[in-house]
Amino acid sequence: MSGGAVERRRPQTAQQFVLEELRRAITGGELRPGAPIRQDALAARFEVSRVPLREALKALEAEGLVVHHVHRGYFVAELSLADLEEVYRIRALLETEAVLQAMDAGPDDLCDTLAAIQQEVEEAALAGDVPAMAEANRRFHFTLIDACGMPRLVRMVTTLWDATDAYRSLYYADPGHRVRAVQEHRAVLSALRDHDAHCVLHWLDDHRAHAVAALRKVLAPQEDRGPAGKSGALAGRPS
């Protein structure tokens, strides 16, 4: 977490503050899959007691973002290949429905809004700013998904995204993947402007498929090695 993370205006409770900061660190890729969560260091950094920290960790465990191992503590959750592929298959089903509804009922300025966010995606990609690209990428997709006007569906998709965001940051660490994502976003936006639903869904399917193929290469070596503890600095930051 950046040094300025704790300088943001805190939410209403200490637990919510810690929860938001930890979720941001995990989904932004700073806390890598399998990394230990060092409670003493985090409590000191956030200037909170262990009580709100433990409650936040329990909430993240319920979301599937962290796991607890007896006698070892909390770790950022890792996905198996089967988990990853299942999440992306379910995403494809739900997002297809959301996008079709968004194209029918979304706001008139949806494409303009997406184009502005896409500019941020491309600037971050060019600068090699992985956290900024991951954040802008998420806003691009959820601006489209939110336009479906189906809040329960959006919440379900959000849960699926949260489960894989740490891996998405690993994907964007590769310059070639950043270039491909930019091209795919442009194709989606062009098809949206043309009101071509078939093309929009085709490019979104390709977008997901390319991410799965790349992440499979990350997960396969982990499964070959088997479970292992990962070391790191504060909250498991990679060296």
mmCIF file of C-alpha atoms in Angstrom:
data_model
loop_
_atom_site.group_PDB
_atom_site.id
_atom_site.type_symbol
_atom_site.label_atom_id
_atom_site.label_comp_id
_atom_site.label_asym_id
_atom_site.label_seq_id
_atom_site.Cartn_x
_atom_site.Cartn_y
_atom_site.Cartn_z
ATOM 1 C CA MET A 1 0.000 0.000 0.000
ATOM 2 C CA SER A 2 1.283 3.436 -0.823
ATOM 3 C CA GLY A 3 2.327 5.704 1.955
ATOM 4 C CA GLY A 4 -0.621 7.984 1.214
ATOM 5 C CA ALA A 5 -3.195 5.237 1.613
ATOM 6 C CA VAL A 6 -3.878 6.032 5.263
ATOM 7 C CA GLU A 7 -4.154 9.766 4.534
ATOM 8 C CA ARG A 8 -7.487 9.354 2.715
ATOM 9 C CA ARG A 9 -10.592 10.491 4.584
ATOM 10 C CA ARG A 10 -11.597 7.478 6.659
ATOM 11 C CA PRO A 11 -15.007 5.848 6.299
ATOM 12 C CA GLN A 12 -17.334 5.794 9.267
ATOM 13 C CA THR A 13 -15.676 2.939 11.155
ATOM 14 C CA ALA A 14 -12.139 1.652 11.594
ATOM 15 C CA GLN A 15 -13.258 -1.761 10.350
ATOM 16 C CA GLN A 16 -14.609 -0.294 7.110
ATOM 17 C CA PHE A 17 -11.422 1.724 6.629
ATOM 18 C CA VAL A 18 -9.231 -1.367 7.028
ATOM 19 C CA LEU A 19 -11.574 -3.435 4.871
ATOM 20 C CA GLU A 20 -11.418 -0.956 1.997
ATOM 21 C CA GLU A 21 -7.633 -0.594 2.199
ATOM 22 C CA LEU A 22 -7.038 -4.350 2.264
ATOM 23 C CA ARG A 23 -9.505 -4.989 -0.546
ATOM 24 C CA ARG A 24 -7.818 -2.283 -2.625
ATOM 25 C CA ALA A 25 -4.384 -3.802 -2.003
ATOM 26 C CA ILE A 26 -5.574 -7.279 -3.001
ATOM 27 C CA THR A 27 -7.607 -6.353 -6.065
ATOM 28 C CA GLY A 28 -4.916 -3.895 -7.170
ATOM 29 C CA GLY A 29 -2.253 -6.601 -7.071
ATOM 30 C CA GLU A 30 -0.106 -5.179 -4.276
ATOM 31 C CA LEU A 31 -1.004 -8.092 -2.045
ATOM 32 C CA ARG A 32 -0.161 -10.967 -4.347
ATOM 33 C CA PRO A 33 -1.989 -14.316 -4.386
ATOM 34 C CA GLY A 34 -0.632 -16.527 -1.616
ATOM 35 C CA ALA A 35 1.028 -13.661 0.267
ATOM 36 C CA PRO A 36 0.831 -13.660 4.080
ATOM 37 C CA ILE A 37 -1.130 -10.888 5.760
ATOM 38 C CA ARG A 38 0.929 -9.589 8.647
ATOM 39 C CA GLN A 39 -1.599 -8.379 11.182
ATOM 40 C CA ASP A 40 0.780 -6.687 13.625
ATOM 41 C CA ALA A 41 2.405 -4.599 10.891
ATOM 42 C CA LEU A 42 -0.942 -3.667 9.365
ATOM 43 C CA ALA A 43 -2.469 -2.703 12.707
ATOM 44 C CA ALA A 44 0.489 -0.395 13.335
ATOM 45 C CA ARG A 45 0.353 1.079 9.847
ATOM 46 C CA PHE A 46 -3.362 1.788 9.978
ATOM 47 C CA GLU A 47 -3.196 2.892 13.625
ATOM 48 C CA VAL A 48 -5.997 0.553 14.628
ATOM 49 C CA SER A 49 -6.327 -2.255 17.153
ATOM 50 C CA ARG A 50 -6.364 -5.892 16.142
ATOM 51 C CA VAL A 51 -10.158 -6.030 16.605
ATOM 52 C CA PRO A 52 -11.239 -4.069 13.463
ATOM 53 C CA LEU A 53 -8.439 -5.730 11.528
ATOM 54 C CA ARG A 54 -9.704 -9.205 12.444
ATOM 55 C CA GLU A 55 -13.279 -8.230 11.555
ATOM 56 C CA ALA A 56 -12.125 -6.899 8.176
ATOM 57 C CA LEU A 57 -10.221 -10.118 7.506
ATOM 58 C CA LYS A 58 -13.315 -12.174 8.333
ATOM 59 C CA ALA A 59 -15.305 -10.108 5.837
ATOM 60 C CA LEU A 60 -12.648 -10.632 3.161
ATOM 61 C CA GLU A 61 -12.613 -14.337 3.933
ATOM 62 C CA ALA A 62 -16.383 -14.440 3.329
ATOM 63 C CA GLU A 63 -15.785 -12.704 -0.022
ATOM 64 C CA GLY A 64 -13.171 -15.308 -0.936
ATOM 65 C CA LEU A 65 -10.310 -12.810 -1.115
ATOM 66 C CA VAL A 66 -8.372 -14.218 1.848
ATOM 67 C CA VAL A 67 -8.072 -17.622 3.487
ATOM 68 C CA HIS A 68 -7.236 -18.559 7.062
ATOM 69 C CA HIS A 69 -4.910 -21.445 7.898
ATOM 70 C CA VAL A 70 -4.868 -22.708 11.476
ATOM 71 C CA HIS A 71 -1.572 -21.903 13.244
ATOM 72 C CA ARG A 72 -0.400 -19.946 10.175
ATOM 73 C CA GLY A 73 -2.771 -16.998 9.896
ATOM 74 C CA TYR A 74 -4.374 -15.206 6.962
ATOM 75 C CA PHE A 75 -3.150 -15.311 3.367
ATOM 76 C CA VAL A 76 -4.352 -13.767 0.127
ATOM 77 C CA ALA A 77 -6.451 -16.396 -1.617
ATOM 78 C CA GLU A 78 -5.000 -18.285 -4.548
ATOM 79 C CA LEU A 79 -7.058 -19.652 -7.411
ATOM 80 C CA SER A 80 -6.665 -23.031 -9.029
ATOM 81 C CA LEU A 81 -6.931 -23.314 -12.794
ATOM 82 C CA ALA A 82 -10.368 -24.866 -12.335
ATOM 83 C CA ASP A 83 -11.438 -21.937 -10.130
ATOM 84 C CA LEU A 84 -10.196 -19.379 -12.635
ATOM 85 C CA GLU A 85 -11.879 -21.037 -15.595
ATOM 86 C CA GLU A 86 -15.142 -21.418 -13.675
ATOM 87 C CA VAL A 87 -15.146 -17.736 -12.684
ATOM 88 C CA TYR A 88 -14.572 -16.651 -16.266
ATOM 89 C CA ARG A 89 -17.251 -18.993 -17.633
ATOM 90 C CA ILE A 90 -19.803 -17.593 -15.191
ATOM 91 C CA ARG A 91 -18.662 -14.057 -16.003
ATOM 92 C CA ALA A 92 -19.248 -14.686 -19.687
ATOM 93 C CA LEU A 93 -22.836 -15.748 -19.033
ATOM 94 C CA LEU A 94 -23.684 -12.869 -16.719
ATOM 95 C CA GLU A 95 -21.812 -10.159 -18.601
ATOM 96 C CA THR A 96 -23.418 -11.147 -21.888
ATOM 97 C CA GLU A 97 -26.836 -10.494 -20.372
ATOM 98 C CA ALA A 98 -25.670 -7.253 -18.765
ATOM 99 C CA VAL A 99 -24.123 -5.909 -21.970
ATOM 100 C CA LEU A 100 -27.151 -6.758 -24.105
ATOM 101 C CA GLN A 101 -29.391 -4.957 -21.621
ATOM 102 C CA ALA A 102 -26.992 -2.006 -21.475
ATOM 103 C CA MET A 103 -27.040 -1.677 -25.265
ATOM 104 C CA ASP A 104 -30.833 -1.580 -25.206
ATOM 105 C CA ALA A 105 -31.440 0.565 -22.154
ATOM 106 C CA GLY A 106 -28.164 2.340 -21.362
ATOM 107 C CA PRO A 107 -27.728 6.131 -21.383
ATOM 108 C CA ASP A 108 -27.270 7.942 -24.681
ATOM 109 C CA ASP A 109 -23.817 9.155 -23.675
ATOM 110 C CA LEU A 110 -22.549 5.683 -22.696
ATOM 111 C CA CYS A 111 -20.028 5.486 -25.543
ATOM 112 C CA ASP A 112 -18.688 8.949 -24.803
ATOM 113 C CA THR A 113 -18.236 8.030 -21.149
ATOM 114 C CA LEU A 114 -16.464 4.806 -22.104
ATOM 115 C CA ALA A 115 -14.219 6.672 -24.547
ATOM 116 C CA ALA A 116 -13.072 9.036 -21.780
ATOM 117 C CA ILE A 117 -12.238 6.096 -19.516
ATOM 118 C CA GLN A 118 -10.505 4.326 -22.382
ATOM 119 C CA GLN A 119 -8.211 7.315 -22.722
ATOM 120 C CA GLU A 120 -7.142 6.740 -19.113
ATOM 121 C CA VAL A 121 -6.630 3.041 -19.835
ATOM 122 C CA GLU A 122 -4.353 3.878 -22.750
ATOM 123 C CA GLU A 123 -2.375 6.512 -20.863
ATOM 124 C CA ALA A 124 -1.739 4.072 -18.017
ATOM 125 C CA ALA A 125 -0.817 1.306 -20.456
ATOM 126 C CA LEU A 126 1.681 3.554 -22.231
ATOM 127 C CA ALA A 127 3.223 4.625 -18.923
ATOM 128 C CA GLY A 128 3.415 1.028 -17.689
ATOM 129 C CA ASP A 129 1.370 2.017 -14.635
ATOM 130 C CA VAL A 130 -0.193 -1.352 -13.841
ATOM 131 C CA PRO A 131 -2.339 -0.300 -10.820
ATOM 132 C CA ALA A 132 -3.733 2.680 -12.744
ATOM 133 C CA MET A 133 -4.475 0.530 -15.778
ATOM 134 C CA ALA A 134 -6.170 -2.150 -13.685
ATOM 135 C CA GLU A 135 -8.330 0.503 -12.016
ATOM 136 C CA ALA A 136 -9.255 2.224 -15.289
ATOM 137 C CA ASN A 137 -9.898 -1.129 -16.963
ATOM 138 C CA ARG A 138 -12.323 -2.040 -14.194
ATOM 139 C CA ARG A 139 -14.139 1.284 -14.546
ATOM 140 C CA PHE A 140 -14.397 0.757 -18.317
ATOM 141 C CA HIS A 141 -16.051 -2.634 -17.923
ATOM 142 C CA PHE A 142 -18.291 -1.705 -15.013
ATOM 143 C CA THR A 143 -19.472 1.492 -16.660
ATOM 144 C CA LEU A 144 -20.782 -0.760 -19.422
ATOM 145 C CA ILE A 145 -22.113 -3.425 -17.046
ATOM 146 C CA ASP A 146 -23.748 -0.901 -14.680
ATOM 147 C CA ALA A 147 -25.694 0.520 -17.627
ATOM 148 C CA CYS A 148 -27.795 -2.655 -17.682
ATOM 149 C CA GLY A 149 -29.853 -1.246 -14.811
ATOM 150 C CA MET A 150 -29.895 -4.610 -12.987
ATOM 151 C CA PRO A 151 -28.236 -4.081 -9.585
ATOM 152 C CA ARG A 152 -28.391 -7.719 -8.452
ATOM 153 C CA LEU A 153 -26.693 -8.834 -11.643
ATOM 154 C CA VAL A 154 -24.034 -6.146 -11.212
ATOM 155 C CA ARG A 155 -23.350 -7.306 -7.643
ATOM 156 C CA MET A 156 -22.879 -10.893 -8.834
ATOM 157 C CA VAL A 157 -20.427 -9.799 -11.529
ATOM 158 C CA THR A 158 -18.583 -7.623 -9.010
ATOM 159 C CA THR A 159 -18.010 -10.618 -6.739
ATOM 160 C CA LEU A 160 -16.546 -12.588 -9.633
ATOM 161 C CA TRP A 161 -14.241 -9.723 -10.616
ATOM 162 C CA ASP A 162 -13.032 -9.308 -7.040
ATOM 163 C CA ALA A 163 -12.028 -12.981 -6.967
ATOM 164 C CA THR A 164 -9.655 -12.521 -9.911
ATOM 165 C CA ASP A 165 -8.470 -8.894 -9.720
ATOM 166 C CA ALA A 166 -5.124 -9.785 -8.149
ATOM 167 C CA TYR A 167 -4.400 -12.019 -11.143
ATOM 168 C CA ARG A 168 -5.550 -9.328 -13.540
ATOM 169 C CA SER A 169 -2.805 -7.061 -12.249
ATOM 170 C CA LEU A 170 -0.287 -9.822 -12.990
ATOM 171 C CA TYR A 171 -1.678 -9.973 -16.525
ATOM 172 C CA TYR A 172 -1.172 -6.249 -17.084
ATOM 173 C CA ALA A 173 2.414 -6.423 -15.880
ATOM 174 C CA ASP A 174 3.299 -7.751 -19.357
ATOM 175 C CA PRO A 175 3.598 -4.933 -21.963
ATOM 176 C CA GLY A 176 2.217 -7.167 -24.704
ATOM 177 C CA HIS A 177 -0.886 -7.884 -22.661
ATOM 178 C CA ARG A 178 -1.403 -4.166 -22.081
ATOM 179 C CA VAL A 179 -1.246 -3.511 -25.823
ATOM 180 C CA ARG A 180 -3.691 -6.310 -26.562
ATOM 181 C CA ALA A 181 -6.145 -5.089 -23.918
ATOM 182 C CA VAL A 182 -6.072 -1.582 -25.377
ATOM 183 C CA GLN A 183 -6.797 -2.941 -28.857
ATOM 184 C CA GLU A 184 -9.657 -5.094 -27.577
ATOM 185 C CA HIS A 185 -11.203 -2.176 -25.701
ATOM 186 C CA ARG A 186 -11.060 -0.073 -28.843
ATOM 187 C CA ALA A 187 -12.796 -2.836 -30.793
ATOM 188 C CA VAL A 188 -15.529 -3.139 -28.150
ATOM 189 C CA LEU A 189 -16.082 0.616 -28.171
ATOM 190 C CA SER A 190 -16.226 0.742 -31.966
ATOM 191 C CA ALA A 191 -18.795 -2.060 -32.059
ATOM 192 C CA LEU A 192 -20.859 -0.307 -29.385
ATOM 193 C CA ARG A 193 -20.917 2.857 -31.476
ATOM 194 C CA ASP A 194 -22.105 0.774 -34.431
ATOM 195 C CA HIS A 195 -24.797 -0.887 -32.270
ATOM 196 C CA ASP A 196 -23.380 -4.234 -33.358
ATOM 197 C CA ALA A 197 -24.211 -6.539 -30.444
ATOM 198 C CA HIS A 198 -22.681 -9.605 -32.097
ATOM 199 C CA CYS A 199 -19.327 -7.818 -32.501
ATOM 200 C CA VAL A 200 -19.402 -6.398 -28.983
ATOM 201 C CA LEU A 201 -19.925 -9.847 -27.479
ATOM 202 C CA HIS A 202 -17.306 -11.366 -29.788
ATOM 203 C CA TRP A 203 -14.633 -8.910 -28.658
ATOM 204 C CA LEU A 204 -15.551 -9.256 -24.996
ATOM 205 C CA ASP A 205 -15.335 -13.040 -25.324
ATOM 206 C CA ASP A 206 -11.895 -12.687 -26.921
ATOM 207 C CA HIS A 207 -10.858 -10.243 -24.197
ATOM 208 C CA ARG A 208 -11.709 -12.751 -21.486
ATOM 209 C CA ALA A 209 -10.235 -15.711 -23.381
ATOM 210 C CA HIS A 210 -6.865 -14.008 -23.837
ATOM 211 C CA ALA A 211 -6.735 -13.155 -20.119
ATOM 212 C CA VAL A 212 -7.527 -16.748 -19.144
ATOM 213 C CA ALA A 213 -4.865 -18.111 -21.496
ATOM 214 C CA ALA A 214 -2.230 -15.811 -20.019
ATOM 215 C CA LEU A 215 -3.272 -16.396 -16.409
ATOM 216 C CA ARG A 216 -3.233 -20.140 -16.992
ATOM 217 C CA LYS A 217 0.530 -19.788 -17.461
ATOM 218 C CA VAL A 218 0.746 -18.093 -14.062
ATOM 219 C CA LEU A 219 -1.362 -20.659 -12.251
ATOM 220 C CA ALA A 220 0.021 -23.843 -13.802
ATOM 221 C CA PRO A 221 3.531 -23.443 -12.301
ATOM 222 C CA GLN A 222 1.960 -22.702 -8.883
ATOM 223 C CA GLU A 223 0.018 -25.941 -9.030
ATOM 224 C CA ASP A 224 3.137 -27.833 -10.114
ATOM 225 C CA ARG A 225 4.988 -26.500 -7.060
ATOM 226 C CA GLY A 226 2.120 -27.284 -4.715
ATOM 227 C CA PRO A 227 1.242 -25.201 -1.637
ATOM 228 C CA ALA A 228 4.123 -23.196 -0.278
ATOM 229 C CA GLY A 229 4.497 -20.242 2.013
ATOM 230 C CA LYS A 230 5.545 -17.032 0.335
ATOM 231 C CA SER A 231 7.725 -14.497 2.071
ATOM 232 C CA GLY A 232 7.520 -10.773 1.666
ATOM 233 C CA ALA A 233 7.757 -7.425 3.377
ATOM 234 C CA LEU A 234 4.810 -5.646 4.955
ATOM 235 C CA ALA A 235 1.637 -7.530 4.035
ATOM 236 C CA GLY A 236 3.512 -9.723 1.566
ATOM 237 C CA ARG A 237 4.680 -7.089 -0.896
ATOM 238 C CA PRO A 238 6.773 -8.807 -3.582
ATOM 239 C CA SER A 239 10.455 -8.009 -3.717
#
